[in-house]
Amino acid sequence: MSFIISRQQYLATSEQRSSYDSRFIDDTNLDVDTIKVYFGHPLYMTLNDMLYFKSVLDVPFNTAVLPDGCISIVFIRENEKISGYLCGATDEIRKITVNPNVEYVIMHFMPGAGEMITSESAAVYTNRCVPLEDVVEWGKQVIGILGRDIPLSERLGLVSKVIRVHQKGEDANYLVKYCIDRIYSLKGNIKIDALAEETGFTSRHIGKLFERCVGMPPKLFSQIVRLQISMDKISDNEDARLVNIAVDSGYFDHAHMNRMYKKLVHCSSGEYKNNRFKNLDYNRIDSYIPDIK
């Protein structure tokens, strides 16, 4: 007697944490503490990392938020007032206007966790930031927890437990996780038809699932991954020629890489290499979260 295991059944058995690890925020002029998520954390399977940051300057300034396929929960503390927001995936660079004496905490979820946080499609929140209390019934509760007089690590632990209790299940999440890991492991250099052939699902089905769970098509998500990989290469090897980085990152040539940089982060790869985001015209860039007045 034999048993036939389909590709779909094989994929469904995988319950490992996603290997995805994106670049997210430009930390220039910021005091940043990145809190990694380890095995045993209540949100180990769905939370990428947590960022706590504040300004090192005495005046407001803009910092860049890279395009990203992750949904995030952002908490802002100014004096004793705490506000919370749900921010969707972004398809191009955004900005945060960082104010002195204001603390920011970002819970940065894995791509595909959209419907596990809310009952709506992730596409509803793409390029949007909405008050947390307007989206989830536990929004007021976690904001209250952030206001407690206990260490930040304990507060974030309690917040994570509340989110875990209310986290929605998702039957097809294993497929999204598999596709995201394949895209990430191949540095964004895989076509949706190849993913369809590997998984046994149609390209159309995978595309719809990405829109619902990630908030963007797999092709755009792949472009963002390739962009972030190339940025890492530029940062890790300042002496490398951009044409070599372009080819190593999967672009056709340097011109192709520049077109994608201008589309996604509003500057050329050369400008990024030489100046990072110092010369960006932030007046032409949308805010990631509401500005603190």
Coordinates of C-alpha atoms in Angstrom, one line a residue:
M1 CA 0.0 0.0 0.0
S2 CA 1.4 3.4 -0.9
F3 CA 0.5 7.0 -0.1
I4 CA 0.7 9.8 -2.7
I5 CA 1.9 13.1 -1.2
S6 CA 1.2 16.1 -3.4
R7 CA 3.5 19.1 -3.6
Q8 CA 0.9 21.1 -1.7
Q9 CA 0.8 18.5 1.1
Y10 CA 4.6 18.5 1.3
L11 CA 4.8 22.3 1.5
A12 CA 2.1 22.3 4.2
T13 CA 4.3 20.2 6.6
S14 CA 6.9 23.0 6.9
E15 CA 6.5 25.0 10.1
Q16 CA 9.9 26.6 10.3
R17 CA 10.3 30.4 10.8
S18 CA 10.8 32.3 7.6
S19 CA 14.4 33.2 6.8
Y20 CA 13.3 36.7 5.5
D21 CA 15.3 39.5 7.1
S22 CA 14.8 42.9 5.4
R23 CA 16.5 46.2 5.7
F24 CA 13.8 48.6 6.8
I25 CA 14.8 52.0 8.2
D26 CA 17.8 54.4 7.6
D27 CA 19.4 54.7 11.0
T28 CA 21.3 57.9 10.3
N29 CA 20.9 60.3 13.3
L30 CA 19.0 57.7 15.2
D31 CA 19.7 55.8 18.4
V32 CA 18.4 52.4 17.4
D33 CA 17.9 49.3 19.4
T34 CA 17.0 46.2 17.3
I35 CA 15.2 43.5 19.3
K36 CA 15.6 40.2 17.6
V37 CA 12.9 37.5 17.9
Y38 CA 14.1 34.1 19.1
F39 CA 12.5 30.7 19.5
G40 CA 10.0 30.7 22.4
H41 CA 8.8 34.2 21.6
P42 CA 4.9 34.4 21.4
L43 CA 5.2 35.7 17.8
Y44 CA 8.3 33.7 16.8
M45 CA 6.6 32.6 13.5
T46 CA 5.2 35.9 12.4
L47 CA 7.3 38.8 13.9
N48 CA 10.5 39.7 12.0
D49 CA 12.0 42.1 14.6
M50 CA 11.2 45.1 16.8
L51 CA 12.9 48.5 16.6
Y52 CA 13.1 51.0 19.4
F53 CA 14.6 54.4 18.3
K54 CA 14.8 58.0 19.1
S55 CA 16.6 61.0 17.7
V56 CA 20.2 62.0 18.6
L57 CA 19.5 65.5 17.4
D58 CA 17.8 68.5 19.0
V59 CA 15.8 69.4 15.9
P60 CA 13.2 67.4 13.8
F61 CA 14.6 65.6 10.7
N62 CA 13.4 63.1 8.1
T63 CA 14.6 59.6 8.0
A64 CA 14.0 57.2 5.1
V65 CA 11.9 54.0 5.3
L66 CA 12.7 51.6 2.6
P67 CA 10.0 49.9 0.5
D68 CA 9.1 46.7 2.2
G69 CA 6.6 43.8 2.0
C70 CA 6.0 43.8 5.8
I71 CA 3.1 45.0 7.7
S72 CA 4.1 46.9 10.9
I73 CA 2.6 48.1 14.2
V74 CA 4.1 51.4 15.2
F75 CA 3.9 53.0 18.7
I76 CA 4.9 56.6 19.3
R77 CA 5.4 58.0 22.8
E78 CA 5.6 61.8 23.3
N79 CA 5.8 62.7 27.0
E80 CA 3.0 60.6 28.5
K81 CA 0.9 60.3 25.4
I82 CA 1.1 57.0 23.4
S83 CA -0.4 56.4 20.0
G84 CA -0.4 53.3 17.9
Y85 CA -0.8 52.7 14.2
L86 CA -1.0 49.8 11.8
C87 CA 1.1 50.4 8.7
G88 CA 0.8 48.3 5.6
A89 CA 3.4 47.2 3.1
T90 CA 5.0 50.0 1.0
D91 CA 5.9 49.9 -2.7
E92 CA 8.3 52.8 -2.7
I93 CA 10.4 54.8 -0.2
R94 CA 8.6 56.6 2.7
K95 CA 9.7 59.0 5.4
I96 CA 9.4 59.4 9.1
T97 CA 9.7 62.9 10.5
V98 CA 11.6 62.2 13.8
N99 CA 11.1 64.6 16.6
P100 CA 13.4 65.2 19.6
N101 CA 12.2 63.7 22.9
V102 CA 9.9 61.3 21.1
E103 CA 10.2 57.5 21.3
Y104 CA 9.3 55.2 18.5
V105 CA 8.7 51.4 18.6
I106 CA 8.1 49.4 15.5
M107 CA 6.9 45.8 15.5
H108 CA 7.9 44.6 12.1
F109 CA 6.1 41.5 11.0
M110 CA 7.1 38.9 8.4
P111 CA 5.7 39.4 4.8
G112 CA 2.5 37.4 4.6
A113 CA 1.3 38.1 8.1
G114 CA -1.3 40.7 7.0
E115 CA -4.4 38.6 7.5
M116 CA -3.1 37.1 10.7
I117 CA -3.1 40.6 12.3
T118 CA -6.5 41.8 10.9
S119 CA -9.3 39.9 9.2
E120 CA -8.9 42.1 6.1
S121 CA -6.8 41.7 3.0
A122 CA -3.3 43.1 3.4
A123 CA -3.9 45.0 0.2
V124 CA -6.4 47.2 2.1
Y125 CA -3.5 48.7 4.1
T126 CA -0.8 48.9 1.4
N127 CA 0.8 52.4 1.5
R128 CA -1.6 53.3 4.4
C129 CA -1.2 54.0 8.1
V130 CA -4.3 53.9 10.3
P131 CA -4.9 54.2 14.0
L132 CA -4.5 50.8 15.7
E133 CA -7.7 51.2 17.7
D134 CA -9.7 51.6 14.4
V135 CA -8.4 48.3 13.0
V136 CA -8.2 45.8 15.9
E137 CA -10.3 45.3 19.0
W138 CA -7.1 44.9 21.2
G139 CA -5.6 48.2 20.0
K140 CA -6.5 50.1 23.2
Q141 CA -5.3 47.3 25.4
V142 CA -1.8 47.2 23.9
I143 CA -1.4 50.9 24.0
G144 CA -2.2 50.8 27.7
I145 CA 0.4 48.2 28.2
L146 CA 3.1 50.4 26.5
G147 CA 2.3 53.1 29.1
R148 CA 3.1 50.9 32.1
D149 CA 6.1 51.8 34.3
I150 CA 8.0 48.6 33.6
P151 CA 11.0 47.9 31.4
L152 CA 10.4 48.1 27.7
S153 CA 11.3 44.5 27.1
E154 CA 8.6 43.4 29.6
R155 CA 6.0 45.7 27.9
L156 CA 6.8 44.4 24.5
G157 CA 6.6 40.8 25.8
L158 CA 3.1 41.5 27.1
V159 CA 2.1 43.2 23.9
S160 CA 3.3 40.2 21.9
K161 CA 1.2 37.8 24.1
V162 CA -1.9 39.9 23.5
I163 CA -1.3 39.9 19.7
R164 CA -0.6 36.2 19.8
V165 CA -3.9 35.5 21.5
H166 CA -5.9 37.4 18.9
Q167 CA -3.8 36.3 15.9
K168 CA -5.9 34.8 13.1
G169 CA -5.0 31.5 11.6
E170 CA -4.5 31.1 7.8
D171 CA -4.8 27.8 6.0
A172 CA -2.7 28.8 3.0
N173 CA 0.0 30.7 4.9
Y174 CA 2.5 27.9 4.3
L175 CA 2.4 28.6 0.5
V176 CA 3.1 32.3 1.0
K177 CA 5.9 31.5 3.4
Y178 CA 7.4 29.0 1.0
C179 CA 7.3 31.5 -1.9
I180 CA 8.7 34.4 0.2
D181 CA 11.6 32.2 1.4
R182 CA 12.3 31.1 -2.2
I183 CA 12.3 34.7 -3.4
Y184 CA 14.5 35.8 -0.6
S185 CA 17.0 32.9 -0.9
L186 CA 17.3 33.6 -4.6
K187 CA 17.7 37.4 -3.9
G188 CA 14.6 38.3 -5.8
N189 CA 15.6 36.5 -9.0
I190 CA 12.8 34.1 -9.6
K191 CA 9.7 34.4 -11.8
I192 CA 6.2 33.6 -10.6
D193 CA 5.9 30.9 -13.2
A194 CA 8.8 29.1 -11.6
L195 CA 7.2 29.4 -8.2
A196 CA 4.0 28.0 -9.7
E197 CA 5.9 25.0 -11.2
E198 CA 7.7 24.3 -7.9
T199 CA 4.6 24.4 -5.7
G200 CA 1.9 22.9 -8.0
F201 CA -0.3 26.0 -7.8
T202 CA -1.1 28.4 -10.6
S203 CA 0.6 31.7 -11.1
R204 CA -2.8 33.4 -10.7
H205 CA -3.5 31.7 -7.4
I206 CA -0.1 32.7 -6.0
G207 CA -0.6 36.3 -7.3
K208 CA -4.0 36.5 -5.5
L209 CA -2.6 35.1 -2.3
F210 CA 0.3 37.6 -2.3
E211 CA -2.2 40.5 -2.8
R212 CA -4.2 39.2 0.1
C213 CA -1.5 38.2 2.6
V214 CA 1.4 40.5 1.6
G215 CA -0.4 43.4 0.0
M216 CA 1.6 43.5 -3.3
P217 CA 2.2 41.2 -6.3
P218 CA 5.1 38.7 -6.1
K219 CA 6.9 40.4 -8.9
L220 CA 7.0 43.8 -7.0
F221 CA 8.0 42.0 -3.8
S222 CA 10.9 40.3 -5.7
Q223 CA 12.0 43.7 -7.0
I224 CA 12.1 45.1 -3.5
V225 CA 14.1 42.1 -2.2
R226 CA 16.6 42.6 -5.0
L227 CA 16.9 46.3 -4.2
Q228 CA 17.6 45.6 -0.6
I229 CA 20.1 42.9 -1.4
S230 CA 21.9 45.3 -3.7
M231 CA 21.9 48.0 -1.0
D232 CA 23.6 45.5 1.3
K233 CA 26.3 44.8 -1.3
I234 CA 26.9 48.6 -1.7
S235 CA 27.2 49.0 2.1
D236 CA 29.4 46.0 2.5
N237 CA 31.9 46.8 -0.2
E238 CA 32.2 50.5 -0.9
D239 CA 35.0 50.0 -3.4
A240 CA 33.0 47.6 -5.6
R241 CA 32.0 48.9 -9.0
L242 CA 28.3 49.5 -9.4
V243 CA 28.1 47.6 -12.6
N244 CA 29.5 44.5 -10.8
I245 CA 27.0 44.9 -8.0
A246 CA 24.2 45.2 -10.5
V247 CA 25.1 41.9 -12.2
D248 CA 25.7 40.2 -8.9
S249 CA 22.3 41.3 -7.6
G250 CA 20.5 39.9 -10.7
Y251 CA 20.0 43.1 -12.7
F252 CA 20.6 43.0 -16.4
D253 CA 23.1 45.9 -16.2
H254 CA 23.8 49.1 -14.3
A255 CA 21.1 51.0 -16.2
H256 CA 18.5 48.4 -15.2
M257 CA 19.6 48.8 -11.5
N258 CA 19.3 52.6 -11.7
R259 CA 15.8 52.4 -13.1
M260 CA 14.7 50.3 -10.2
Y261 CA 16.4 52.5 -7.7
K262 CA 14.7 55.6 -9.1
K263 CA 11.4 53.8 -9.1
L264 CA 11.6 52.4 -5.6
V265 CA 13.8 54.9 -3.6
H266 CA 13.8 58.0 -5.8
C267 CA 17.6 58.2 -6.3
S268 CA 20.2 56.5 -8.5
S269 CA 22.4 53.7 -7.2
G270 CA 25.4 56.1 -7.5
E271 CA 23.6 58.7 -5.4
Y272 CA 22.8 56.1 -2.8
K273 CA 26.4 54.9 -2.7
N274 CA 27.9 58.3 -2.3
N275 CA 25.3 60.1 -0.2
R276 CA 22.8 57.5 1.0
F277 CA 19.5 59.4 1.4
K278 CA 21.0 62.8 2.4
N279 CA 20.0 64.5 -0.9
L280 CA 16.5 63.2 -1.1
D281 CA 13.7 65.8 -1.7
Y282 CA 11.6 64.7 1.3
N283 CA 8.9 67.1 0.3
R284 CA 8.1 64.7 -2.6
I285 CA 8.0 61.6 -0.4
D286 CA 4.9 60.5 1.5
S287 CA 5.0 59.9 5.3
Y288 CA 5.1 56.4 6.7
I289 CA 3.4 57.4 9.9
P290 CA 1.5 60.7 10.8
D291 CA 3.8 63.5 11.7
I292 CA 3.9 64.6 15.3
K293 CA 3.0 68.2 15.5

